[in-house]
Coordinates of C-alpha atoms in Angstrom, one line a residue:
M57 CA 2.5 12.3 35.4
T58 CA 5.9 10.8 34.1
L59 CA 7.6 10.9 31.2
G60 CA 9.7 8.1 31.6
P61 CA 7.7 5.3 30.0
I62 CA 7.2 7.6 26.8
R63 CA 10.8 8.0 26.8
R64 CA 11.9 4.9 26.8
N65 CA 9.1 3.8 24.1
L66 CA 9.7 6.5 21.8
P67 CA 11.6 4.4 19.1
L68 CA 8.6 2.0 19.5
L69 CA 6.1 4.8 19.1
I70 CA 8.2 6.7 15.9
A71 CA 7.8 3.0 14.2
I72 CA 4.1 2.6 15.2
A73 CA 3.5 6.4 13.8
V74 CA 5.4 5.7 10.7
I75 CA 3.9 2.4 9.8
L76 CA 0.5 4.4 10.5
A77 CA 1.0 6.9 8.3
M78 CA 2.3 4.9 5.7
G79 CA -0.3 2.6 5.6
A80 CA -2.8 5.8 5.5
A81 CA -0.9 7.2 2.9
I82 CA -1.5 4.2 0.9
L83 CA -5.3 3.8 1.8
L84 CA -6.8 7.8 1.7
P85 CA -5.6 8.4 -2.7
G86 CA -6.8 4.4 -3.2
P87 CA -10.7 3.6 -4.0
S88 CA -11.6 2.6 -1.1
Y89 CA -14.7 0.7 -2.2
A90 CA -13.0 -1.8 -4.3
P91 CA -11.6 -4.8 -2.7
F92 CA -8.6 -7.1 -3.3
S93 CA -10.6 -10.2 -3.7
G94 CA -14.1 -11.6 -3.8
D95 CA -14.2 -12.6 0.1
N96 CA -12.7 -8.9 0.8
G97 CA -16.0 -7.4 -1.3
L98 CA -18.2 -9.7 0.4
K99 CA -16.8 -8.6 4.1
L100 CA -17.1 -4.8 2.8
W101 CA -20.8 -5.8 1.5
Q102 CA -21.6 -6.8 4.8
A103 CA -19.9 -3.9 6.9
S104 CA -21.3 -1.4 4.5
G105 CA -25.0 -3.0 4.0
T106 CA -25.8 -4.3 7.2
R107 CA -26.6 -2.7 10.4
T108 CA -27.3 -5.9 12.4
E109 CA -25.7 -9.5 12.5
A110 CA -29.1 -10.8 11.6
E111 CA -29.6 -8.7 8.7
G112 CA -29.3 -9.5 5.3
L113 CA -27.5 -8.5 2.3
A114 CA -28.6 -4.8 0.8
R115 CA -29.2 -6.1 -2.9
S116 CA -31.1 -4.1 -5.7
M117 CA -33.5 -6.8 -7.9
P118 CA -35.6 -6.4 -10.5
A119 CA -39.1 -5.9 -9.2
G120 CA -40.8 -9.5 -8.4
I121 CA -37.5 -11.1 -7.6
P122 CA -36.1 -11.4 -4.1
P123 CA -32.5 -11.0 -3.1
S124 CA -32.1 -14.5 -2.5
Q125 CA -32.6 -15.0 -6.0
F126 CA -29.4 -15.8 -8.9
P127 CA -27.0 -15.2 -6.0
P128 CA -23.2 -14.9 -6.1
A129 CA -20.2 -17.0 -4.4
L130 CA -19.7 -17.3 -1.4
T131 CA -23.5 -16.5 0.1
V132 CA -26.2 -18.3 1.6
S133 CA -30.1 -18.0 0.6
E134 CA -32.3 -18.1 3.5
G135 CA -36.1 -17.4 2.4
D136 CA -36.1 -14.1 0.5
E137 CA -32.8 -13.4 2.2
L138 CA -29.2 -13.4 0.8
Y139 CA -26.5 -13.9 3.6
A140 CA -22.8 -13.9 3.7
G141 CA -21.6 -17.2 4.0
F142 CA -19.6 -16.8 7.0
S143 CA -20.0 -15.2 10.3
A144 CA -21.0 -11.5 10.4
S145 CA -19.4 -10.5 13.6
F146 CA -16.6 -9.2 11.9
A147 CA -18.3 -7.0 9.2
W148 CA -20.8 -6.1 11.9
L149 CA -17.7 -4.6 14.3
L150 CA -15.8 -2.7 11.6
G151 CA -19.2 -1.2 9.9
H152 CA -20.3 -0.2 13.5
L153 CA -16.7 1.4 14.2
G154 CA -16.2 2.9 10.5
L155 CA -20.1 4.1 10.2
R156 CA -20.4 1.7 7.4
R157 CA -18.0 4.0 5.1
P158 CA -15.3 1.6 3.7
L159 CA -12.6 4.4 4.1
P160 CA -13.0 4.9 7.8
M161 CA -13.2 1.1 8.0
R162 CA -10.4 0.5 6.5
V163 CA -8.4 2.9 8.7
W164 CA -9.9 1.2 11.7
L165 CA -8.9 -2.3 10.0
L166 CA -5.3 -0.9 9.8
V167 CA -5.1 0.2 13.3
L168 CA -6.6 -2.8 15.1
T169 CA -3.7 -4.4 12.9
V170 CA -0.7 -2.5 13.6
C171 CA -1.9 -3.6 17.5
S172 CA -0.1 -6.3 16.9
I173 CA 3.2 -4.5 16.9
P174 CA 3.8 -3.9 20.4
L175 CA 2.1 -7.6 21.4
L176 CA 5.0 -9.0 18.9
G177 CA 7.3 -7.3 21.1
R178 CA 6.0 -8.3 24.6
L179 CA 5.9 -12.0 23.1
S180 CA 9.4 -12.0 21.6
G181 CA 10.5 -11.1 25.4
R182 CA 12.7 -8.4 23.9
G183 CA 10.0 -5.1 23.4
N184 CA 10.9 -1.7 21.7
L185 CA 11.5 -2.2 18.1
S186 CA 11.6 -5.8 18.1
G187 CA 8.1 -5.5 17.4
P188 CA 8.1 -3.6 14.1
F189 CA 10.9 -5.7 13.3
A190 CA 8.5 -8.9 13.9
F191 CA 5.6 -7.2 12.2
L192 CA 7.6 -6.8 8.9
L193 CA 9.4 -10.5 9.2
C194 CA 5.6 -12.6 9.5
G195 CA 4.3 -10.4 6.4
L196 CA 1.6 -8.5 8.4
A197 CA 2.0 -5.4 6.5
P198 CA 0.0 -6.0 3.5
Y199 CA -3.0 -8.0 5.5
S200 CA -3.2 -4.8 7.3
L201 CA -4.4 -2.7 4.4
V202 CA -6.9 -5.2 2.9
F203 CA -10.5 -5.5 4.2
W204 CA -9.9 -9.3 5.6
E205 CA -10.2 -10.4 9.4
H206 CA -6.8 -11.6 9.5
G207 CA -4.8 -8.7 10.9
P208 CA -7.3 -7.8 14.2
A209 CA -8.1 -11.5 14.6
L210 CA -4.1 -12.2 14.8
S211 CA -3.8 -8.8 17.5
L212 CA -6.4 -10.9 19.3
F213 CA -4.1 -14.0 19.0
L214 CA -1.2 -12.5 20.2
L215 CA -2.7 -10.7 23.2
S216 CA -3.9 -14.6 24.1
A217 CA -0.9 -15.9 23.2
L218 CA 1.1 -13.2 25.7
L219 CA -1.2 -13.5 28.4
L220 CA -0.9 -17.1 28.6
M221 CA 2.7 -16.9 28.9
E222 CA 2.6 -14.3 31.8
G223 CA -0.1 -16.6 33.5
L224 CA 2.3 -19.3 33.8
R225 CA 4.7 -17.0 35.9
R226 CA 1.8 -16.7 38.5
R227 CA 0.6 -18.9 40.7
R228 CA -3.0 -18.5 40.6
A229 CA -3.5 -16.5 37.3
V230 CA -7.1 -16.0 36.3
P231 CA -7.5 -17.5 32.2
W232 CA -8.0 -14.1 30.8
W233 CA -6.5 -15.3 27.7
L234 CA -9.6 -17.4 26.5
A235 CA -11.5 -13.6 25.7
P236 CA -9.9 -12.4 22.8
L237 CA -8.9 -16.2 22.0
L238 CA -12.7 -17.1 21.6
L239 CA -13.2 -13.7 19.3
A240 CA -9.7 -14.6 17.2
A241 CA -11.0 -18.3 16.8
R242 CA -14.5 -16.9 15.2
W243 CA -12.5 -14.7 13.0
R244 CA -10.2 -17.3 12.0
P245 CA -10.4 -20.7 13.1
E246 CA -7.0 -22.0 12.0
L247 CA -5.5 -19.5 15.0
L248 CA -6.9 -22.1 17.4
V249 CA -4.2 -24.6 16.2
A250 CA -1.7 -22.1 16.8
F251 CA -2.8 -21.1 20.1
A252 CA -3.1 -25.2 20.8
A253 CA 0.8 -25.6 19.9
L254 CA 1.7 -23.0 22.1
A255 CA -0.3 -23.8 25.3
V256 CA 0.9 -27.7 24.8
T257 CA 4.7 -26.3 24.1
A258 CA 4.5 -23.7 26.9
L259 CA 3.3 -26.2 29.6
I260 CA 5.9 -28.9 28.5
R261 CA 8.6 -26.1 29.1
S262 CA 7.4 -24.7 32.0
R263 CA 6.9 -27.2 34.8
A264 CA 8.8 -25.5 37.4
M265 CA 6.8 -22.1 36.7
E266 CA 4.3 -21.3 40.0
G267 CA 1.7 -21.1 37.1
F268 CA 1.9 -24.4 35.7
R269 CA -0.7 -26.2 37.6
S270 CA -3.4 -23.4 37.6
T271 CA -2.7 -22.9 33.9
L272 CA -2.7 -26.8 33.0
T273 CA -6.1 -26.9 34.5
Q274 CA -7.5 -24.3 32.8
S275 CA -6.0 -25.5 29.4
A276 CA -7.5 -28.7 30.4
I277 CA -11.1 -27.6 31.3
V278 CA -11.1 -25.1 27.8
A279 CA -9.8 -28.0 25.7
A280 CA -12.7 -30.5 26.4
L281 CA -15.2 -28.0 26.6
G282 CA -14.3 -27.1 23.2
M283 CA -14.0 -30.3 21.9
A284 CA -17.4 -31.1 23.1
A285 CA -19.0 -28.1 21.3
L286 CA -17.2 -29.1 18.2
L287 CA -18.5 -32.5 18.2
L288 CA -22.2 -31.3 19.4
Q289 CA -22.6 -27.8 17.4
P290 CA -19.3 -27.3 15.3
G291 CA -20.5 -24.9 12.9
L292 CA -21.8 -22.5 15.8
L293 CA -18.2 -22.5 17.1
L294 CA -16.4 -21.8 14.3
G295 CA -19.2 -21.0 11.3
E296 CA -20.9 -23.3 8.8
H297 CA -18.5 -22.2 5.6
V298 CA -15.7 -23.7 8.2
M299 CA -17.5 -26.9 8.1
Q300 CA -18.6 -27.1 4.3
N301 CA -14.5 -26.7 3.4
L302 CA -12.9 -29.6 5.6
P303 CA -11.2 -31.9 3.1
G304 CA -13.5 -35.2 1.5
S305 CA -12.0 -38.5 0.9
S306 CA -8.9 -39.7 1.3
G307 CA -7.9 -39.4 -2.5
S308 CA -8.8 -35.7 -2.2
F309 CA -7.2 -35.4 1.0
F310 CA -3.7 -36.2 -0.6
S311 CA -3.9 -34.4 -3.8
T312 CA -5.0 -31.1 -1.9
R313 CA -2.1 -31.5 0.4
A314 CA 0.3 -31.9 -2.6
D315 CA -1.7 -28.6 -4.4
V316 CA -1.3 -26.9 -0.3
Y317 CA 2.3 -27.8 -0.3
S318 CA 2.9 -26.3 -3.8
S319 CA 1.0 -23.0 -3.4
W320 CA 2.4 -22.4 0.2
F321 CA 6.2 -23.5 -0.5
V322 CA 7.5 -24.1 -4.0
D323 CA 6.2 -25.7 -7.0
P324 CA 7.7 -29.5 -7.0
S325 CA 8.2 -28.8 -10.9
N326 CA 10.9 -26.2 -9.7
L327 CA 13.7 -28.6 -8.9
V328 CA 16.0 -26.3 -8.4
A329 CA 14.4 -24.4 -5.7
T330 CA 12.7 -27.7 -4.4
F331 CA 16.4 -29.1 -3.7
G332 CA 17.2 -25.7 -2.2
L333 CA 14.2 -25.9 0.3
L334 CA 15.0 -29.4 1.4
L335 CA 18.6 -28.6 2.1
W336 CA 17.4 -25.7 3.7
I337 CA 14.9 -27.7 5.7
A338 CA 17.9 -30.3 6.5
G339 CA 20.6 -27.7 7.5
T340 CA 17.9 -26.3 10.1
V341 CA 16.8 -29.3 11.9
I342 CA 20.6 -30.5 12.2
A343 CA 21.0 -27.3 13.3
T344 CA 18.5 -27.5 15.9
L345 CA 19.8 -31.0 17.0
K346 CA 23.6 -29.8 16.7
P347 CA 24.0 -26.4 18.2
R348 CA 27.6 -26.3 18.6
G349 CA 30.2 -28.4 17.0
S350 CA 31.5 -29.3 13.8
L351 CA 28.1 -30.8 12.6
H352 CA 26.9 -27.4 13.3
R353 CA 29.2 -25.6 10.6
V354 CA 27.9 -28.3 8.0
S355 CA 24.4 -27.5 9.1
L356 CA 24.7 -23.6 8.3
L357 CA 26.5 -25.0 5.0
L358 CA 23.8 -26.5 4.0
A359 CA 21.0 -24.2 5.0
G360 CA 23.4 -21.4 3.6
L361 CA 23.6 -23.1 -0.2
G362 CA 19.5 -23.5 0.0
T363 CA 18.8 -20.2 1.0
I364 CA 20.8 -18.5 -2.0
S365 CA 18.7 -20.7 -4.2
L366 CA 15.8 -20.0 -2.8
L367 CA 16.7 -16.0 -2.4
Y368 CA 17.6 -16.0 -6.1
Y369 CA 14.1 -17.1 -7.3
F370 CA 13.2 -14.5 -4.5
V371 CA 15.0 -12.4 -5.9
R372 CA 13.5 -13.1 -9.3
G373 CA 9.9 -12.7 -8.0
S374 CA 9.2 -16.0 -9.7
L375 CA 8.0 -18.1 -6.4
G376 CA 4.2 -17.4 -6.6
P377 CA 2.1 -14.9 -4.8
R378 CA 0.9 -17.3 -2.3
S379 CA 4.7 -18.9 -1.4
L380 CA 5.5 -18.2 2.1
L381 CA 8.7 -17.0 0.8
S382 CA 7.0 -14.3 -1.9
L383 CA 5.7 -13.3 1.7
S384 CA 8.6 -13.6 4.7
P385 CA 11.9 -14.7 3.2
G386 CA 13.2 -12.9 6.5
L387 CA 12.1 -16.4 7.7
L388 CA 15.3 -18.1 6.2
V389 CA 17.5 -16.7 8.8
A390 CA 16.6 -19.1 11.4
P391 CA 19.4 -21.7 11.3
W392 CA 21.6 -18.8 12.1
L393 CA 19.6 -17.6 15.2
L394 CA 18.9 -21.3 16.6
S395 CA 22.3 -21.4 18.9
T396 CA 21.2 -18.0 20.3
T397 CA 17.5 -18.4 21.7
G398 CA 16.6 -18.6 25.2
D399 CA 13.8 -21.1 26.5
R400 CA 11.2 -18.4 25.6
Q401 CA 11.9 -18.1 21.8
R402 CA 12.7 -22.0 21.6
T403 CA 9.4 -22.4 22.8
L404 CA 7.9 -19.7 20.1
L405 CA 10.1 -21.6 17.3
A406 CA 8.7 -24.9 18.2
A407 CA 4.6 -24.1 18.7
G408 CA 5.3 -21.9 15.2
V409 CA 6.8 -25.2 13.5
F410 CA 4.3 -27.2 15.0
S411 CA 1.6 -25.7 14.3
M412 CA 2.6 -24.7 10.4
L413 CA 2.7 -28.2 10.2
A414 CA -0.6 -29.2 11.6
I415 CA -2.3 -26.9 9.5
L416 CA -0.3 -27.8 6.2
V417 CA -1.7 -31.3 7.2
F418 CA -5.1 -30.4 7.6
S419 CA -6.0 -27.1 5.7
P420 CA -9.5 -27.6 3.8
T421 CA -7.7 -25.4 0.7
D422 CA -4.5 -23.2 0.2
G423 CA -6.8 -19.9 0.8
M424 CA -7.1 -19.4 -2.9
F425 CA -6.6 -15.8 -3.8
Q426 CA -4.3 -14.5 -1.5
F427 CA -0.7 -13.3 -1.1
G428 CA 1.5 -15.3 1.0
P429 CA -0.2 -18.0 2.8
R430 CA -2.7 -16.6 4.9
F431 CA -3.6 -19.8 6.8
L432 CA 0.0 -19.6 8.3
L433 CA -0.2 -15.8 10.0
G434 CA -0.6 -17.2 13.0
P435 CA 2.8 -19.9 12.9
M436 CA 4.6 -17.4 10.9
A437 CA 3.8 -14.8 13.9
L438 CA 5.4 -17.0 16.7
V439 CA 8.2 -17.9 14.7
S440 CA 8.9 -14.3 13.9
A441 CA 8.8 -12.9 17.6
G442 CA 10.8 -16.4 18.4
L443 CA 13.6 -15.2 15.7
V444 CA 13.3 -11.4 16.8
G445 CA 14.0 -12.5 20.5
S446 CA 16.9 -14.4 19.2
V447 CA 18.2 -11.6 16.9
S448 CA 18.9 -9.6 19.8
R449 CA 20.8 -11.8 21.9
T450 CA 23.3 -12.0 19.1
G451 CA 26.0 -9.2 19.2
G452 CA 28.8 -7.3 17.3
G453 CA 28.7 -6.9 13.2
R454 CA 26.9 -10.3 12.8
S455 CA 23.5 -9.2 14.9
R456 CA 23.8 -6.0 12.6
A457 CA 24.5 -8.2 9.4
L458 CA 21.7 -10.3 9.9
L459 CA 19.2 -7.8 11.0
G460 CA 20.4 -5.3 8.1
A461 CA 19.6 -8.2 5.3
T462 CA 16.5 -10.0 7.0
L463 CA 14.9 -6.2 7.1
I464 CA 15.7 -5.7 3.4
V465 CA 14.3 -8.8 2.0
S466 CA 11.6 -8.6 4.4
L467 CA 10.4 -4.8 3.4
V468 CA 10.7 -6.3 -0.4
G469 CA 8.1 -9.1 0.4
S470 CA 6.1 -6.8 1.9
I471 CA 6.0 -3.8 -0.9
R472 CA 5.4 -6.7 -3.0
G473 CA 2.7 -7.8 -1.8
I474 CA 1.0 -4.1 -1.3
V475 CA 1.8 -3.5 -4.6
F476 CA -0.3 -7.2 -5.8
Q477 CA -3.2 -6.1 -3.7
E478 CA -3.4 -2.3 -5.0
Y479 CA -3.1 -3.5 -8.8
F480 CA -6.1 -5.8 -8.2
R481 CA -7.9 -3.4 -6.0
H482 CA -7.6 -0.5 -9.0
R483 CA -8.5 -3.4 -11.3
H484 CA -11.8 -4.1 -9.9
S485 CA -12.9 -0.8 -9.6
D486 CA -12.2 -0.2 -13.4
L487 CA -14.1 -3.3 -13.8
A488 CA -17.3 -2.2 -11.3
A489 CA -17.3 1.6 -13.1
T490 CA -17.8 0.4 -16.1
I491 CA -20.8 -2.1 -14.9
E492 CA -22.0 1.1 -12.9
H493 CA -22.1 3.6 -15.9
L494 CA -24.1 1.3 -18.0
P495 CA -27.5 2.9 -18.8
K496 CA -29.7 2.4 -16.0
E497 CA -32.4 0.1 -17.5
D498 CA -29.5 -2.7 -18.0
V499 CA -30.1 -5.7 -16.1
V500 CA -26.7 -7.3 -15.8
C501 CA -26.6 -10.9 -15.7
T502 CA -23.3 -13.2 -15.8
D503 CA -21.8 -16.8 -15.3
E504 CA -19.0 -15.2 -13.2
P505 CA -19.8 -15.4 -9.5
W506 CA -17.2 -13.3 -8.1
L507 CA -18.2 -10.5 -10.1
P508 CA -20.6 -8.9 -7.8
L509 CA -18.5 -9.5 -5.1
V510 CA -15.6 -7.1 -6.7
S511 CA -18.5 -4.9 -7.7
W512 CA -20.1 -5.1 -4.5
W513 CA -21.3 -1.5 -4.1
V514 CA -22.9 -1.4 -7.9
A515 CA -24.9 -4.6 -6.8
M516 CA -26.2 -2.6 -3.8
E517 CA -27.5 0.1 -6.6
R518 CA -28.6 -1.8 -9.6
P519 CA -29.6 -5.7 -10.6
L520 CA -26.3 -7.9 -10.8
L521 CA -27.4 -11.4 -10.9
V522 CA -25.6 -14.8 -11.4
M523 CA -26.6 -17.1 -13.7
S524 CA -25.6 -20.6 -15.0
S525 CA -25.9 -20.0 -18.6
P526 CA -27.4 -17.0 -20.9
T527 CA -30.3 -19.2 -21.3
Q528 CA -31.9 -17.7 -17.9
A529 CA -30.8 -14.1 -19.1
E530 CA -32.7 -14.7 -21.8
S531 CA -36.0 -15.3 -20.1
L532 CA -35.7 -12.1 -18.3
S533 CA -35.6 -10.7 -21.6
G534 CA -38.6 -12.3 -22.7
E535 CA -40.3 -10.6 -19.8
G536 CA -39.7 -7.1 -21.4
M537 CA -36.3 -6.3 -19.0
R538 CA -33.4 -5.4 -21.4
V539 CA -30.9 -7.8 -20.1
V540 CA -27.0 -7.2 -20.6
W541 CA -24.8 -10.7 -20.3
I542 CA -20.7 -10.1 -19.0
S543 CA -18.9 -13.4 -19.0
S544 CA -15.2 -14.6 -20.4
K545 CA -16.7 -17.9 -21.2
T546 CA -20.5 -17.3 -23.0
V547 CA -22.3 -15.0 -25.3
M548 CA -26.1 -14.4 -25.1
E549 CA -27.7 -13.8 -28.2
G550 CA -27.7 -10.2 -29.7
Q551 CA -24.7 -7.9 -30.1
T552 CA -21.5 -9.3 -28.9
G553 CA -18.5 -6.7 -27.7
N554 CA -15.3 -7.2 -27.4
P555 CA -12.8 -8.9 -24.8
G556 CA -11.9 -6.9 -22.4
Y557 CA -10.1 -7.1 -18.5
R558 CA -9.9 -11.2 -17.8
G559 CA -11.4 -11.6 -21.5
L560 CA -14.8 -10.4 -20.0
R561 CA -17.3 -8.9 -22.8
F562 CA -20.8 -7.8 -23.1
S563 CA -23.3 -9.5 -24.9
G564 CA -27.0 -9.2 -25.6
D565 CA -29.3 -5.9 -25.8
G566 CA -26.3 -3.7 -27.5
V567 CA -22.7 -2.9 -27.8
R568 CA -21.0 -2.0 -24.6
S569 CA -17.5 -0.6 -24.0
P570 CA -15.2 -4.0 -22.5
P571 CA -13.9 -3.7 -18.9
P572 CA -10.5 -1.9 -19.2
G573 CA -7.6 -3.7 -18.4
P574 CA -5.6 -6.8 -19.7
S575 CA -7.2 -10.2 -20.5
V576 CA -4.8 -11.9 -18.5
P577 CA -4.1 -10.1 -15.1
N578 CA -0.5 -9.4 -14.7
P579 CA 0.6 -7.4 -11.6
P580 CA 4.1 -6.0 -11.4
R581 CA 6.9 -8.4 -9.4
I582 CA 9.2 -6.4 -8.9
S583 CA 12.4 -7.7 -9.6
L584 CA 15.8 -6.8 -7.9

């Protein structure tokens, strides 16, 4: 066995090992059971408490009450069973790999997400250290540490994208890209949009390649079958939760677009940042159309002014946790690289931008509680791969300066995302511990539908019921149960405790210590 391939890829292997070691250093001492969000908690609940995809969530209930009663958010009741309101395949797979233990499952998720690094390098057309650079640039580091399907799904998506691009070089390529794409789309449907944009862009730009005709035929057949499935059985293909969250009327559609834009980019009320973003967009568009000459220099000036204003708010940490620029500020380097891109990089950049715009227009929500726009991770990965491929084409001091500055701000964005997530994971661990240590005879009721999700392991051991009002809880108390009510909005008749984390307080039968933590969560912003 020759050591040549290992020597050639040694810098890449070292970078992957360092990223894995850093991820493990964060995961191992932390509260492995505690989720960042209710969505993460429900997936951990699925993965830890179900042995088959058809099995309902394991849940402790008072005698005579089935698990389907008093359900938390994001769940579906069917008969006496309670199910998560989305596909169980991700949780089922990670649960089996990690033996239904949270820490091994998290480690597997980290490994599967880090698999995107060599794929990003290959896709960029440069390989080696381009992969770790693109990994940081597109903001994947924080998503390798939370129990979401985004990281593994993106690795599958990138594998599909790479197989598609390689297939265009062969006269009779087998459409291997379809297999990973189906699972990626099942886990994250928005990745279908990114792949469709890549397929269309790549086919338009590669009509002279040997595999153009076969790939075009294959893509047309897959697209036709996919459209038929969407029309006939949309829930089977994408999951019922996706269909339930589609935008409604034209009025709500436009108001949702405004909300999504302000969440993913900049708040329109921040006029300086908004004007800066407009300058950057204008400069980037002109630089794309005019890669040479005096007009190109003007475009870089406009983009530079916009970048300075946006970086000012990034340095302050005041762009908002859901903003793309909070997670991936390094993408602002794009205008300075457009004149050095090759055909492959331009294909990736165009596909990333078009799919980003499509998701912005059609996304049912902004993704709610998150750091950075998680629905845009697919387009951001394509753009990052294209930019990384372009960075390696430049030479001398300019290349090193661009690379260094981009790495620094990208690293800061990733660190902020990880700190943000860990802050809430620890708060949720403390909250769950408070409930867990209540007297065993207490039946805990709440009108906070997210609370059982962030305390999912407690809900498996003791009753944690979601109700619309304290009146429902009082009916249980009338049946002889010892009921404790926890809420930030309402109180139950009886004794009332002091407010704690997020304003939550106990009331009802006996006074309980409040959950520790501030009434208004205040994660560190890490201002520079």
